GROMACS .gro file of C-alpha atoms in nm:
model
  177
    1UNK     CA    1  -2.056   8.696  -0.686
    2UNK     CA    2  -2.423   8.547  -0.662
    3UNK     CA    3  -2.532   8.594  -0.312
    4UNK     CA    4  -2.703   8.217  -0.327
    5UNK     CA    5  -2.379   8.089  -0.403
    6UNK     CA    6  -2.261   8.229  -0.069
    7UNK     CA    7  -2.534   8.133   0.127
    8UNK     CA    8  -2.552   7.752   0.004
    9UNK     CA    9  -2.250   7.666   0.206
   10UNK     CA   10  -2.336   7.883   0.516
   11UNK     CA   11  -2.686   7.689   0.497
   12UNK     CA   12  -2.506   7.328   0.452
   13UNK     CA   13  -2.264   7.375   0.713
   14UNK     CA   14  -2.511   7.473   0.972
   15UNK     CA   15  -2.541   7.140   1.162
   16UNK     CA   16  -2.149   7.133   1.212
   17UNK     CA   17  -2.136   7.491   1.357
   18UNK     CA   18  -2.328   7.657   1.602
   19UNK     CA   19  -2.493   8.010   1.488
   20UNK     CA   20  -2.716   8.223   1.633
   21UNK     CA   21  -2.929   8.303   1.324
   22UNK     CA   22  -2.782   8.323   0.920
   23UNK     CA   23  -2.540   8.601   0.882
   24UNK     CA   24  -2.729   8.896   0.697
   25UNK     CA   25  -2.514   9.101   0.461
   26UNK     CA   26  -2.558   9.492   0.601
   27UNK     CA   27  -2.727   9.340   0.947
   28UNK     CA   28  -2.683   9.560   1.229
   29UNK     CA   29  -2.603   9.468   1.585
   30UNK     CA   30  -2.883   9.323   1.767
   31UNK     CA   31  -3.170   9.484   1.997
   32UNK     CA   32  -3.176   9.367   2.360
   33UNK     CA   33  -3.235   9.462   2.721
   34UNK     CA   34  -2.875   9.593   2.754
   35UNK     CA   35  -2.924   9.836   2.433
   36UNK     CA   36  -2.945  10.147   2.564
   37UNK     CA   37  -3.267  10.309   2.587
   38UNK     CA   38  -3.421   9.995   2.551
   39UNK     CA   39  -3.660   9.856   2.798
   40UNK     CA   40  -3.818   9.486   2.833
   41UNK     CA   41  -4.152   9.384   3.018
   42UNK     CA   42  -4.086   9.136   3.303
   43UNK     CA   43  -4.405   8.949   3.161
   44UNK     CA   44  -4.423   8.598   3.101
   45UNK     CA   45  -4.403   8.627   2.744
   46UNK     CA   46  -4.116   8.922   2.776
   47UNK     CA   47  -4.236   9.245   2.500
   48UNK     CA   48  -4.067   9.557   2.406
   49UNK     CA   49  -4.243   9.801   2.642
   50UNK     CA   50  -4.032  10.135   2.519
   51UNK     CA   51  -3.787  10.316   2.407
   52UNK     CA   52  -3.606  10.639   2.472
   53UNK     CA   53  -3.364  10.876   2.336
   54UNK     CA   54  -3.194  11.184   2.478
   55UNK     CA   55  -3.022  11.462   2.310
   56UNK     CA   56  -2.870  11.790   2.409
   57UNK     CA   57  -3.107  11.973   2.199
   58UNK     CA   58  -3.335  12.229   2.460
   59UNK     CA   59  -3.689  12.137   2.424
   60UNK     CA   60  -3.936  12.460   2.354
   61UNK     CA   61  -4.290  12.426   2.303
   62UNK     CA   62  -4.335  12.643   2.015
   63UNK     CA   63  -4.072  12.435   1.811
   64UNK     CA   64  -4.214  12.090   1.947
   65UNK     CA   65  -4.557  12.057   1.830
   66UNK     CA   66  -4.543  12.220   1.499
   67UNK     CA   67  -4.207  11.935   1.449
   68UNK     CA   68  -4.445  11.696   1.541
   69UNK     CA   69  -4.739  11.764   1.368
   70UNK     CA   70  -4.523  11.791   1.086
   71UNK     CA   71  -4.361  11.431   1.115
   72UNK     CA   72  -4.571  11.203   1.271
   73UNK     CA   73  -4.917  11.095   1.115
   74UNK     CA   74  -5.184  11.026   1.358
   75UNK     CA   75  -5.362  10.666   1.396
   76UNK     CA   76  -5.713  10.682   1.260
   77UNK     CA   77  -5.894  10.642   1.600
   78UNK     CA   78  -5.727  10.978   1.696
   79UNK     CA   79  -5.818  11.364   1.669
   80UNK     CA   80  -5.424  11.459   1.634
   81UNK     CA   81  -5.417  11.535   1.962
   82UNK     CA   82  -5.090  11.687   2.116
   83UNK     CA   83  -5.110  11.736   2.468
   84UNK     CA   84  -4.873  11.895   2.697
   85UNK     CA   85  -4.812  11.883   3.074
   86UNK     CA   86  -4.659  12.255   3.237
   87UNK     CA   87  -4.437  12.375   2.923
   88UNK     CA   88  -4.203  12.115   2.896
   89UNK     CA   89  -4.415  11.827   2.860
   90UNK     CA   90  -4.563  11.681   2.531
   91UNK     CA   91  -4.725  11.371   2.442
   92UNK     CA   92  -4.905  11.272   2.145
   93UNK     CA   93  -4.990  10.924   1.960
   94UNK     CA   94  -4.812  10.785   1.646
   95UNK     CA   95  -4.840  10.609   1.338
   96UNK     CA   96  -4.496  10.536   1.124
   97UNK     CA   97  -4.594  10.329   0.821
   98UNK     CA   98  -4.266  10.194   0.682
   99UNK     CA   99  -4.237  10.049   0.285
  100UNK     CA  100  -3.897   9.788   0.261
  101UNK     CA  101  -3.839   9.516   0.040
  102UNK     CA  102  -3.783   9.181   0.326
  103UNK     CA  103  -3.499   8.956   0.140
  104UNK     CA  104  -3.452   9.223  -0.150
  105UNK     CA  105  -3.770   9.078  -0.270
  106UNK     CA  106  -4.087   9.073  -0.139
  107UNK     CA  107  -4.224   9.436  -0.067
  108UNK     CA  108  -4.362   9.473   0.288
  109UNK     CA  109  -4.546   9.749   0.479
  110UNK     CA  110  -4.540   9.800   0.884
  111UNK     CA  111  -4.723  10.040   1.041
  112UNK     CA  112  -4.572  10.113   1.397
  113UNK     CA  113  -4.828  10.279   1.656
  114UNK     CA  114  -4.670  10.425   1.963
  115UNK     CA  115  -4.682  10.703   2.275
  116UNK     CA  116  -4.466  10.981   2.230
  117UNK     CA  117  -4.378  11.177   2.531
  118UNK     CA  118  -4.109  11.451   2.462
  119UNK     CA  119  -3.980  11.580   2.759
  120UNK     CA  120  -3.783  11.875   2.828
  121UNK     CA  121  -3.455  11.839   3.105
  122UNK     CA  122  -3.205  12.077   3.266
  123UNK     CA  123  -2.993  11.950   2.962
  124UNK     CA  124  -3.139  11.856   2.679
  125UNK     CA  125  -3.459  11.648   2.579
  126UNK     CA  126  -3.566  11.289   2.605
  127UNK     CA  127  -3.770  11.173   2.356
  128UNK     CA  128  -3.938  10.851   2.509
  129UNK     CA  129  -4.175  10.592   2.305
  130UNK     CA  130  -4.359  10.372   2.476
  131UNK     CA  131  -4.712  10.129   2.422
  132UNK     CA  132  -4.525  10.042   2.118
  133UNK     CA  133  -4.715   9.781   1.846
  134UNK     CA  134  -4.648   9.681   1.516
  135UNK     CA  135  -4.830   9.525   1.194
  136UNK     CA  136  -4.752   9.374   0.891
  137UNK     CA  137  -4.885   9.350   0.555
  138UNK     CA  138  -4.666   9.183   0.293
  139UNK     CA  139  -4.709   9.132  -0.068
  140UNK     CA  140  -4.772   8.707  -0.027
  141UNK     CA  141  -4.944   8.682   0.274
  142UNK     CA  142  -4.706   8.536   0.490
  143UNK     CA  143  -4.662   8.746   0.805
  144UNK     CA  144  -4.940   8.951   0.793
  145UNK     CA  145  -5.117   9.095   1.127
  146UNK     CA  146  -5.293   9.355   1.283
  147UNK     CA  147  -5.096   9.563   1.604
  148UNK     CA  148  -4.932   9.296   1.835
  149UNK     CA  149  -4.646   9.377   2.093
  150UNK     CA  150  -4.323   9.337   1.961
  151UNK     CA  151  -4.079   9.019   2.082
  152UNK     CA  152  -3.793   9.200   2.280
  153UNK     CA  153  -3.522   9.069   1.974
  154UNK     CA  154  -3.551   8.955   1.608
  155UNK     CA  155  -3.563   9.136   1.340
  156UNK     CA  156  -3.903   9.348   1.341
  157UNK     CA  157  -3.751   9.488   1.710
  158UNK     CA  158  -3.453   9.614   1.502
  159UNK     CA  159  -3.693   9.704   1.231
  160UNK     CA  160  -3.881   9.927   1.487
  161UNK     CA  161  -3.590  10.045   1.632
  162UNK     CA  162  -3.438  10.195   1.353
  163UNK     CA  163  -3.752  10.347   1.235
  164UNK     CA  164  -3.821  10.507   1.559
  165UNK     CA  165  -3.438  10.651   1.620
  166UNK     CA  166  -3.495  10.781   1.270
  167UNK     CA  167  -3.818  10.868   1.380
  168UNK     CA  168  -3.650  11.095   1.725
  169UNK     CA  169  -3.351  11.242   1.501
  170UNK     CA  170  -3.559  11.413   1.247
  171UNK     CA  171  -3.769  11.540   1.545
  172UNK     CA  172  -3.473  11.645   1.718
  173UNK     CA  173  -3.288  11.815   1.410
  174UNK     CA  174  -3.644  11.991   1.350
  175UNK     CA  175  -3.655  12.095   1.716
  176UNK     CA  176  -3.312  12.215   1.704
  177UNK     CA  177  -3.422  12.442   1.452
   0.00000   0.00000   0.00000
């Protein structure tokens, strides 16, 4: 069946029903303070401020920064620095730059720029991101901008957080050896 056929009605009828946003076919469930690992600024104008992820993997040094070297590119500004504090301590700065098709149709690029600080615990590692930003570039011009902070829901948050999970378990798989 034509998606658009399904759609018209949801469309029409949404002045007699109350909805939060159009239902997405495939969407998943939505980013917010109370996801966990998720945390909000208490600014004003509330922003994703991080994220973090823990696994039971054991963090080693000599498996960490060759994982991320090999998985995260480095913004422009930066020498590919990867710093560490004692040995179970690393930080470094990101740049994911994500290709997807918004609607099916209209191909889009974000680049997401971020903190990573991988730290090693009694038992496991948590993998936190934080001074997250985003940009946009699509194919018509519409949303297009340089690094902003990213609104704490909607759909580039859940864009961002899938990348970045993605992002932590190949890091995590790679540490794990």
């Amino acid at each position: 069946m034509n998606p658009c056929l399904i759609a018209l009605p949801i469309l029409l009828l949404t002045g007699c029903t109350p909805l939060k946003s159009l239902p997405y076919f495939n969407r998943s469930e939505p980013i917010s303070a109370q996801t966990p690992g998720v945390a909000i600024t208490r600014d004003q104008s509330p922003r994703l401020a991080s994220l973090s992820f823990f696994s039971d993997t054991r963090f080693t040094a000599n498996h960490a920064e060759p994982c991320v070297r090999e998985l995260i590119s480095v913004p422009e500004q930066e020498a590919g620095i990867v710093q560490y504090s004692g040995n179970d301590v690393l930080t470094t700065e990101g740049l994911l730059v994500v290709d997807k098709r918004e609607l099916g149709l209209l191909p889009s690029r974000y680049r997401i720029r971020f903190q990573l600080a991988a730290l090693g615990q009694l038992n496991g590692t948590r993998y936190g991101f934080s001074r997250i930003r985003v940009a946009r570039k699509d194919a018509l011009g519409l949303d297009n901008h340089d690094f902003t902070a990213i609104a704490p829901t909607g759909q580039t948050t859940r864009q961002v957080y899938r990348e970045l999970r993605r992002l932590y378990q190949q890091l995590d798989a790679c540490m794990a050896g």
